mmCIF file of C-alpha atoms in Angstrom:
data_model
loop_
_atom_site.group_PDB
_atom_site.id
_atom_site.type_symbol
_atom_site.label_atom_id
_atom_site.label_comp_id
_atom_site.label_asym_id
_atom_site.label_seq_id
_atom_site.Cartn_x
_atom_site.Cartn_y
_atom_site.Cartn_z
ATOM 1 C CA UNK A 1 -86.084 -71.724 -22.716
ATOM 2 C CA UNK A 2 -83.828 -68.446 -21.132
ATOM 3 C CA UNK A 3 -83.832 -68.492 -17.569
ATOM 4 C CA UNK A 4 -83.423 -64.850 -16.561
ATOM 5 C CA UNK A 5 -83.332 -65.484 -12.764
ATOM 6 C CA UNK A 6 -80.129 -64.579 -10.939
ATOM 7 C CA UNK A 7 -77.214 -67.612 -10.953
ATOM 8 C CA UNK A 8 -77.278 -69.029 -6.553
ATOM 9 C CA UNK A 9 -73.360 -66.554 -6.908
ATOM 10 C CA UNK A 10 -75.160 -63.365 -8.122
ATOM 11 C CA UNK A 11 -77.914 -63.542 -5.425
ATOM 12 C CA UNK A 12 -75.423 -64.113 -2.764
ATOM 13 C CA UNK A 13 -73.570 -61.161 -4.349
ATOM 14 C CA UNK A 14 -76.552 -59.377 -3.749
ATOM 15 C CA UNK A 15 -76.851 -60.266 0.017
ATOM 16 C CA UNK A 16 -73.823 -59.219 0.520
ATOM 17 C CA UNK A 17 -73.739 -55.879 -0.953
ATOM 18 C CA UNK A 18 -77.601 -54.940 1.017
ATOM 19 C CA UNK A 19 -76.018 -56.290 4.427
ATOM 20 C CA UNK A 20 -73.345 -53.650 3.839
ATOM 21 C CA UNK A 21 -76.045 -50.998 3.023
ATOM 22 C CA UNK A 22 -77.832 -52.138 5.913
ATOM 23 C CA UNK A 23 -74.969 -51.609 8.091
ATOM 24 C CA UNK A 24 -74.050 -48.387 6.699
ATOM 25 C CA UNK A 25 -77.095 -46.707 6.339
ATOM 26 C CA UNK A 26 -76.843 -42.742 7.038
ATOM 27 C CA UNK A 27 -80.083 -40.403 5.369
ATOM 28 C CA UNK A 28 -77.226 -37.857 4.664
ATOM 29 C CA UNK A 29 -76.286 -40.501 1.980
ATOM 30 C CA UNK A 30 -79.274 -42.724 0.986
ATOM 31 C CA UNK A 31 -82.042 -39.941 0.073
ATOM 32 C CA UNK A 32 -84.399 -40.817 -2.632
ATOM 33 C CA UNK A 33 -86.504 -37.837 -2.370
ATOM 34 C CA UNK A 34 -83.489 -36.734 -4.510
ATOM 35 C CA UNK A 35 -84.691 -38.826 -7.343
ATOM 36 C CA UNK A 36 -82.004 -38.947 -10.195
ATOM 37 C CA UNK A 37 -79.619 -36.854 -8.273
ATOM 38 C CA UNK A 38 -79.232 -38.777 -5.533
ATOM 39 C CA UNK A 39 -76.390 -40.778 -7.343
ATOM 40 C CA UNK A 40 -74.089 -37.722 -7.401
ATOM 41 C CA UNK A 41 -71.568 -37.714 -4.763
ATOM 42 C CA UNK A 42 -71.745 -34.258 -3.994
ATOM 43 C CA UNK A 43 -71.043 -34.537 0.611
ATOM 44 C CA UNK A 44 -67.876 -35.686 2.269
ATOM 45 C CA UNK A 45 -70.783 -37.819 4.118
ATOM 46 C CA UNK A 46 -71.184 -39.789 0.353
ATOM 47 C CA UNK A 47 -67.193 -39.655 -0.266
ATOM 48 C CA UNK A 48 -66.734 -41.715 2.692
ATOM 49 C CA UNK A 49 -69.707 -43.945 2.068
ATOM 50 C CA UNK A 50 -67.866 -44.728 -1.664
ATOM 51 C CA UNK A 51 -64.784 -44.554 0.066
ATOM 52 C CA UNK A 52 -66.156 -47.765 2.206
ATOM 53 C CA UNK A 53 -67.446 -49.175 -0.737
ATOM 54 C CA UNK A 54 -64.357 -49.081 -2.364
ATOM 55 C CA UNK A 55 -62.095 -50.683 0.155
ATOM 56 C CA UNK A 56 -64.740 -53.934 -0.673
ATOM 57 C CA UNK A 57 -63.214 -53.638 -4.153
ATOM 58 C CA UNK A 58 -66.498 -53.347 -5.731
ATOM 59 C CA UNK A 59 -65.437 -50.343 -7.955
ATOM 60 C CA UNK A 60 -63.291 -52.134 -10.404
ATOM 61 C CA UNK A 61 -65.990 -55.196 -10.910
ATOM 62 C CA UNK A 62 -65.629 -55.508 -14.639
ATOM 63 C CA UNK A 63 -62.265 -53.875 -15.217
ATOM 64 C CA UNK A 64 -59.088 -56.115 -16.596
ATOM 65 C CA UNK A 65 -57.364 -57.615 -13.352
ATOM 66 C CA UNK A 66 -53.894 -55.746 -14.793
ATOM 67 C CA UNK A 67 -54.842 -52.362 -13.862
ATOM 68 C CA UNK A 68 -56.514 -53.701 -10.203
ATOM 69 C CA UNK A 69 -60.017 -55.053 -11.325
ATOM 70 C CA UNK A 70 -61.694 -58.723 -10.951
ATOM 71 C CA UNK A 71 -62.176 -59.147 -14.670
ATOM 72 C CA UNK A 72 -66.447 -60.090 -13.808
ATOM 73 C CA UNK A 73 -69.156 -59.963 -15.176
ATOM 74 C CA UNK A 74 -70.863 -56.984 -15.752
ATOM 75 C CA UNK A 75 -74.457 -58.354 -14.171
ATOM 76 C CA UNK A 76 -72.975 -57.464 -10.342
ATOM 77 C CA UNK A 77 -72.530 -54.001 -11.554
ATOM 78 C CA UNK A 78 -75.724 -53.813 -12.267
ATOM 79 C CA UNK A 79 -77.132 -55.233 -8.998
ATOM 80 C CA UNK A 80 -74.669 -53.129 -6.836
ATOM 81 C CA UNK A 81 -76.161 -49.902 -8.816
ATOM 82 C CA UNK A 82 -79.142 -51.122 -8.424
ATOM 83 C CA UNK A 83 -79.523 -52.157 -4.803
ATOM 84 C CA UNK A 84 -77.686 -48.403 -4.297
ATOM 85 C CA UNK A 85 -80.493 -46.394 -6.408
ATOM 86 C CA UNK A 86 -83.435 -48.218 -4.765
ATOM 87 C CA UNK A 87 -82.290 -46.935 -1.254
ATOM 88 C CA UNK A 88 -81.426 -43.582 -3.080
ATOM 89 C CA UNK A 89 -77.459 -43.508 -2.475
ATOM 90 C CA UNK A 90 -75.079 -42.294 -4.824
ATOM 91 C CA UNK A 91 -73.822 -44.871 -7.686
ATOM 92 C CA UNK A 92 -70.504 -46.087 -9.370
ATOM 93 C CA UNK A 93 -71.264 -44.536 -12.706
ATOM 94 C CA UNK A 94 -68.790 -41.420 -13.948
ATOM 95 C CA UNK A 95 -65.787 -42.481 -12.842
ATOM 96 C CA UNK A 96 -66.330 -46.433 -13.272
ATOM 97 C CA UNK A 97 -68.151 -46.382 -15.757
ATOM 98 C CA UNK A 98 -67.704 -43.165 -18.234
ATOM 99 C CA UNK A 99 -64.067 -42.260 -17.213
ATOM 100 C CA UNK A 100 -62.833 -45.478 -16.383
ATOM 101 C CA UNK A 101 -63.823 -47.747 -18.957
ATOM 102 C CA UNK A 102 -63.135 -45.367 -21.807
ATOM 103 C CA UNK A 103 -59.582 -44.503 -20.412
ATOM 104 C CA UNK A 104 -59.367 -48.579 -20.099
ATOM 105 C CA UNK A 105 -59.888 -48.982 -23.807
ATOM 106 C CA UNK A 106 -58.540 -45.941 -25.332
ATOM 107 C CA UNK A 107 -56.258 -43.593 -22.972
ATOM 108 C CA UNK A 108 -52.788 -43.327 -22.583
ATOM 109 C CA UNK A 109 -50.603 -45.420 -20.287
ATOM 110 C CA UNK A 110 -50.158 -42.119 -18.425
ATOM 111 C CA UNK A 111 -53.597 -41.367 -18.187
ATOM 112 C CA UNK A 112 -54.229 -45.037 -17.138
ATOM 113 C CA UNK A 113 -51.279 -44.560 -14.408
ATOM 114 C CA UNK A 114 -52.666 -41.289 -12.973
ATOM 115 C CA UNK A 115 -56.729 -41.854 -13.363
ATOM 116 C CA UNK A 116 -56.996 -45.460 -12.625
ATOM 117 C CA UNK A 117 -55.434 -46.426 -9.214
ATOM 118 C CA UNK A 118 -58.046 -43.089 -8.223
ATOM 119 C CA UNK A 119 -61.213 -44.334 -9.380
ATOM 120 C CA UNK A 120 -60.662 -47.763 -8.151
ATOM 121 C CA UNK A 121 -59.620 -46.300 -4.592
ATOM 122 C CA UNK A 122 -62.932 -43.683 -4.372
ATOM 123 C CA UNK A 123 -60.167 -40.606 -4.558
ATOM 124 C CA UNK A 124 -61.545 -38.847 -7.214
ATOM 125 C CA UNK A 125 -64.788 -37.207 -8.764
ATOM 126 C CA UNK A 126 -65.388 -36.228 -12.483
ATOM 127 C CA UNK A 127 -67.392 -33.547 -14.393
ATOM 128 C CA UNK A 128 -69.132 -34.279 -17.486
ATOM 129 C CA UNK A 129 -68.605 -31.480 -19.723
ATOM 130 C CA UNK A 130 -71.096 -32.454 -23.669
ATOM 131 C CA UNK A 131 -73.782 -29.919 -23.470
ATOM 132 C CA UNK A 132 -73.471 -26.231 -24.288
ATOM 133 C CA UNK A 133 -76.145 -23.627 -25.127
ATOM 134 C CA UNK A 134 -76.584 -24.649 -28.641
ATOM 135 C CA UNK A 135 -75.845 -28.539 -28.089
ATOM 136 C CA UNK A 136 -77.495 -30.394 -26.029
ATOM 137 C CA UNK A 137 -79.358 -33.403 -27.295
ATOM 138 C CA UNK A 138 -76.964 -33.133 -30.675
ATOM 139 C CA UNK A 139 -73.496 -33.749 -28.579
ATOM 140 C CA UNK A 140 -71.908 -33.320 -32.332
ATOM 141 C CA UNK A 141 -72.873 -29.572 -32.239
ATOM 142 C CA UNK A 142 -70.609 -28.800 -29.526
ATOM 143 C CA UNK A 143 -68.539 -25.803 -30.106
ATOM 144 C CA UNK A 144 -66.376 -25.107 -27.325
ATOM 145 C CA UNK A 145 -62.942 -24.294 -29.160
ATOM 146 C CA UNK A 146 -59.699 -26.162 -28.496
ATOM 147 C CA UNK A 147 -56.397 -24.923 -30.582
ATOM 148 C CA UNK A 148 -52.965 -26.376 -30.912
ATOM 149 C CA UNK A 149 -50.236 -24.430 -29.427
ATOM 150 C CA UNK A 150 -47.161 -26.192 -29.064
ATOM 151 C CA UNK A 151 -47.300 -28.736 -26.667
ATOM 152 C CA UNK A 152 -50.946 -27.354 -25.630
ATOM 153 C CA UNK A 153 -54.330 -26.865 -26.211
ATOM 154 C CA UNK A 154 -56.271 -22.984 -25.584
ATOM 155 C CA UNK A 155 -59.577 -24.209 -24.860
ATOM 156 C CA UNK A 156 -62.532 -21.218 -24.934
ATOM 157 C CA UNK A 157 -65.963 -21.081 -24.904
ATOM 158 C CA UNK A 158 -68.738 -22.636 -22.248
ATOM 159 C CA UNK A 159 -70.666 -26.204 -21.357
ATOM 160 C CA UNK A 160 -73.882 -25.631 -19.409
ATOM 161 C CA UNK A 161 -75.641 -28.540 -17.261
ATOM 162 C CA UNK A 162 -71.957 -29.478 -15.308
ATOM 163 C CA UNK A 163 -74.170 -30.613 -12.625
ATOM 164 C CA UNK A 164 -70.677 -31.829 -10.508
ATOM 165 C CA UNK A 165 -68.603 -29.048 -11.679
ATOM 166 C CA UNK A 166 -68.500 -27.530 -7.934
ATOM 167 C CA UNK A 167 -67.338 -30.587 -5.896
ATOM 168 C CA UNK A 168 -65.613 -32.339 -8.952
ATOM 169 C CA UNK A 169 -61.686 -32.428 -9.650
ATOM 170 C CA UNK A 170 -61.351 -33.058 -12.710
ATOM 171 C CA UNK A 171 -63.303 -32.344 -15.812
ATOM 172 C CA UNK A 172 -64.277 -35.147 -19.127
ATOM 173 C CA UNK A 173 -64.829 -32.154 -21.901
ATOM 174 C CA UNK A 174 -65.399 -32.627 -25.682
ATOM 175 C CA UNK A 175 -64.296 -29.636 -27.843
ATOM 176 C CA UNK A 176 -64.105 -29.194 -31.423
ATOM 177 C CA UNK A 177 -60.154 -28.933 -32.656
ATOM 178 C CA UNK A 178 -61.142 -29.334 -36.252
ATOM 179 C CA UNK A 179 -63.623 -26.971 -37.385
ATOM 180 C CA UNK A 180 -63.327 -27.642 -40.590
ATOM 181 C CA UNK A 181 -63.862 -31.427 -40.522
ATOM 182 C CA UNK A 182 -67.535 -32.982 -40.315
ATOM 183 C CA UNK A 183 -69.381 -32.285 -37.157
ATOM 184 C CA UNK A 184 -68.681 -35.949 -35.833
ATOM 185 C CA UNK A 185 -64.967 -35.928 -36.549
ATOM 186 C CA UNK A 186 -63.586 -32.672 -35.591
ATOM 187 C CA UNK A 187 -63.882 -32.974 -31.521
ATOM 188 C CA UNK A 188 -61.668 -34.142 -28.793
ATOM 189 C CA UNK A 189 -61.836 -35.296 -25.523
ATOM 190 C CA UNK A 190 -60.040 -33.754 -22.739
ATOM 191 C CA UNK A 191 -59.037 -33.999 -18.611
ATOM 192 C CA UNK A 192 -58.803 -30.777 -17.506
ATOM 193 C CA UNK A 193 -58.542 -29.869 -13.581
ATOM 194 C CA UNK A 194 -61.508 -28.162 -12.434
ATOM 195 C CA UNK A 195 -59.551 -25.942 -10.362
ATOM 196 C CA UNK A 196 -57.701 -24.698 -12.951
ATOM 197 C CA UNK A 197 -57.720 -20.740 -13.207
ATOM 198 C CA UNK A 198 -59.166 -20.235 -16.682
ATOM 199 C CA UNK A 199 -62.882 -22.050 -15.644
ATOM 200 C CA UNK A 200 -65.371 -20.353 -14.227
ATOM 201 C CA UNK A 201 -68.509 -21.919 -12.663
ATOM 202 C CA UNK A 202 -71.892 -20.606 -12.523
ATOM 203 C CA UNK A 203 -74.427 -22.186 -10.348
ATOM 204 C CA UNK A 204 -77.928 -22.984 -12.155
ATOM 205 C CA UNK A 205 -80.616 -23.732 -9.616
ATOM 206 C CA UNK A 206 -83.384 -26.942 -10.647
ATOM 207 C CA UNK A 207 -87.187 -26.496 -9.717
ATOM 208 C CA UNK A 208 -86.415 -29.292 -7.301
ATOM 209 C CA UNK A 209 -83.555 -26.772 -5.871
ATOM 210 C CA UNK A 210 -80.665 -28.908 -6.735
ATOM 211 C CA UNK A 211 -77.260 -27.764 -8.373
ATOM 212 C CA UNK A 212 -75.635 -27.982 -11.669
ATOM 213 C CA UNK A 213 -73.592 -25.362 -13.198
ATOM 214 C CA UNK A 214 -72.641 -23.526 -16.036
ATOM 215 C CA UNK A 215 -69.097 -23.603 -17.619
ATOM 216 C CA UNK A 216 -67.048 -20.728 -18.828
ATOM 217 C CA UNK A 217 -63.787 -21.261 -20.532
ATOM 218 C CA UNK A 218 -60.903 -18.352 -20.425
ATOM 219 C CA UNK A 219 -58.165 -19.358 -22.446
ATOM 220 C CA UNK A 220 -57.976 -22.871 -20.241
ATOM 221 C CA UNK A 221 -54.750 -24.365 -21.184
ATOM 222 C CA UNK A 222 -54.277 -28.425 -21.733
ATOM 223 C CA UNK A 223 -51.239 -30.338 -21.821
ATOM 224 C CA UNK A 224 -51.516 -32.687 -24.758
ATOM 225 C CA UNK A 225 -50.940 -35.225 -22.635
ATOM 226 C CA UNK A 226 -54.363 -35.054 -21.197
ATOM 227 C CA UNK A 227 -55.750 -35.488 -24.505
ATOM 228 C CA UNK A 228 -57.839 -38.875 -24.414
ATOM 229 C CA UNK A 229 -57.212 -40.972 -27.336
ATOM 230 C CA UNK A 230 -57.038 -39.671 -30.759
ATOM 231 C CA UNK A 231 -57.130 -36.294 -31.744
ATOM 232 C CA UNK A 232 -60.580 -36.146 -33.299
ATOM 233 C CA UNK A 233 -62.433 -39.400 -32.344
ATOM 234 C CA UNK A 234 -63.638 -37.803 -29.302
ATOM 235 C CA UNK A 235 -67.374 -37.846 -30.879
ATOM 236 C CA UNK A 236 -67.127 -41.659 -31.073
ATOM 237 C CA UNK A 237 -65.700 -42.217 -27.639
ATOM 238 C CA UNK A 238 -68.568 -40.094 -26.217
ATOM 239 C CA UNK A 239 -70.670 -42.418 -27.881
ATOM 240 C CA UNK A 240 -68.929 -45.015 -26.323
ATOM 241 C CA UNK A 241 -69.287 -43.576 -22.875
ATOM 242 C CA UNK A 242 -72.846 -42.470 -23.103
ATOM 243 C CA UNK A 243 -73.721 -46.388 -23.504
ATOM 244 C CA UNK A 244 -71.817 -46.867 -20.478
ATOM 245 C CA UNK A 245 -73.637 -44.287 -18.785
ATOM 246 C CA UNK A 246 -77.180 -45.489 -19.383
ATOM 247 C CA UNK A 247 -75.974 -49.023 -17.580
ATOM 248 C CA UNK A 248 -74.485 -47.724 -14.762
ATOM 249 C CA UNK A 249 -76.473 -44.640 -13.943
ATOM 250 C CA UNK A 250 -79.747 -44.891 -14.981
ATOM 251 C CA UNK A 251 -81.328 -47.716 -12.814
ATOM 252 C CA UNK A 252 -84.892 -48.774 -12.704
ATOM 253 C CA UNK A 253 -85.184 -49.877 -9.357
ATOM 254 C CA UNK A 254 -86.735 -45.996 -7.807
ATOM 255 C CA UNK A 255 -88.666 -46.234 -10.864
ATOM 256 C CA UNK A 256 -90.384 -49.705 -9.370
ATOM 257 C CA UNK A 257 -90.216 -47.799 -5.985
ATOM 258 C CA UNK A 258 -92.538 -45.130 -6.787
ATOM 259 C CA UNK A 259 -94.714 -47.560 -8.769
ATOM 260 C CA UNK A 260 -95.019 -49.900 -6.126
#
């Protein structure tokens, strides 16, 4: 017989985390009328919330205890998102979840050094940058154009649907570097400051009158060193990350909420 109720530790886990949403509740961070948005942290009234939440150590849950997690189990990440999405706050997911885990497993110790310590400590917010015009549902499509040039890569071209790319620092891009391999093993993933001088962002306002953005790149220029993982497995670390992504940001709990 499987027992799917929570163990005595996880409900007490659980406890914990909605006495400390209890305590700080603020409607300039818990809005559910925001419905999937609401997870963004978009208001220095939300970066302070995660800021809070962070100093409870609850961003680096799952993460190996080397680079400053608690090497758990993956079932209180899902009740912190969770209890967060059913009061409509914003949630751990880009930079634990996308960023984090996939620099855990495949970046560079100098990616690990500068991104890590960051995420764990709330002091940082990521763009996704997959879709374009003529990609969207087909990440493998993506054409935005990265070439070698020395120690460099020119990046040009444009993402669309950047919903963070206004408050975000840094930017998690795919771009094809090899356009004449197969669509699934010519792209690369990239970090790329958002403030960097060759980017320019276009708001794109939602029916609901929310943000996101689209993306133009002007001969953006990328140390190699900000290259995550291999050249040209990009396509199979997005893979990677978009798993990640449907655990820790797309949460049923508003779903019951409405329902209910």
């Amino acid at each position: 017989v499987m027992d799917f109720a929570f163990t005595p530790e996880q409900q007490a886990f659980l406890a914990e985390v909605e006495e400390f949403l209890d305590a700080n509740h603020d409607p300039d961070v818990f809005d559910p009328t925001r419905e999937n948005m609401a997870q963004i942290v978009d208001t220095p009234e939300r970066r302070a919330f995660m800021k809070k939440m962070a100093q409870h150590g609850w961003f680096g849950i799952t993460w190996p205890k080397e680079y400053g997690g608690q090497e758990g189990d993956g079932v209180y990440e899902y009740l912190l998102n969770e209890a967060l999405a059913r009061r409509g706050g914003p949630q751990i997911g880009k930079g634990v979840g996308i960023v984090g885990k996939t620099i855990l497993r495949h970046g560079s110790e100098k990616l690990k050094a500068e991104f890590l310590p960051k995420i764990l400590n709330a002091e940082v917010e990521f763009a996704v940058g997959y879709s374009e015009p003529d990609a969207g549902s087909d990440a493998a499509s993506m054409q935005l154009k990265a070439v070698r040039d020395g120690d460099e890569w020119v990046l040009n071209g444009q993402k669309i649907w950047t919903t963070s790319a206004h408050f975000a620092e840094w930017y998690w891009v795919g771009a094809r570097t090899d356009p004449d391999a197969p669509k699934h093993s010519g792209i690369t993933l990239f970090l790329i400051p958002m403030d960097h001088p060759g980017l320019t962002i276009q708001g794109i306002w939602t029916m609901g009158d929310e943000r996101t953005n689209s993306v133009f790149f002007d001969d953006v220029r990328v140390p190699n060193d900000y290259v995550v993982g291999e050249q040209g497995r990009g396509f199979q670390y997005i893979s990677e990350a978009l798993d990640l992504e449907r655990f820790t940001m797309f949460t049923f709990s508003p779903i019951r909420a409405r329902l209910e």
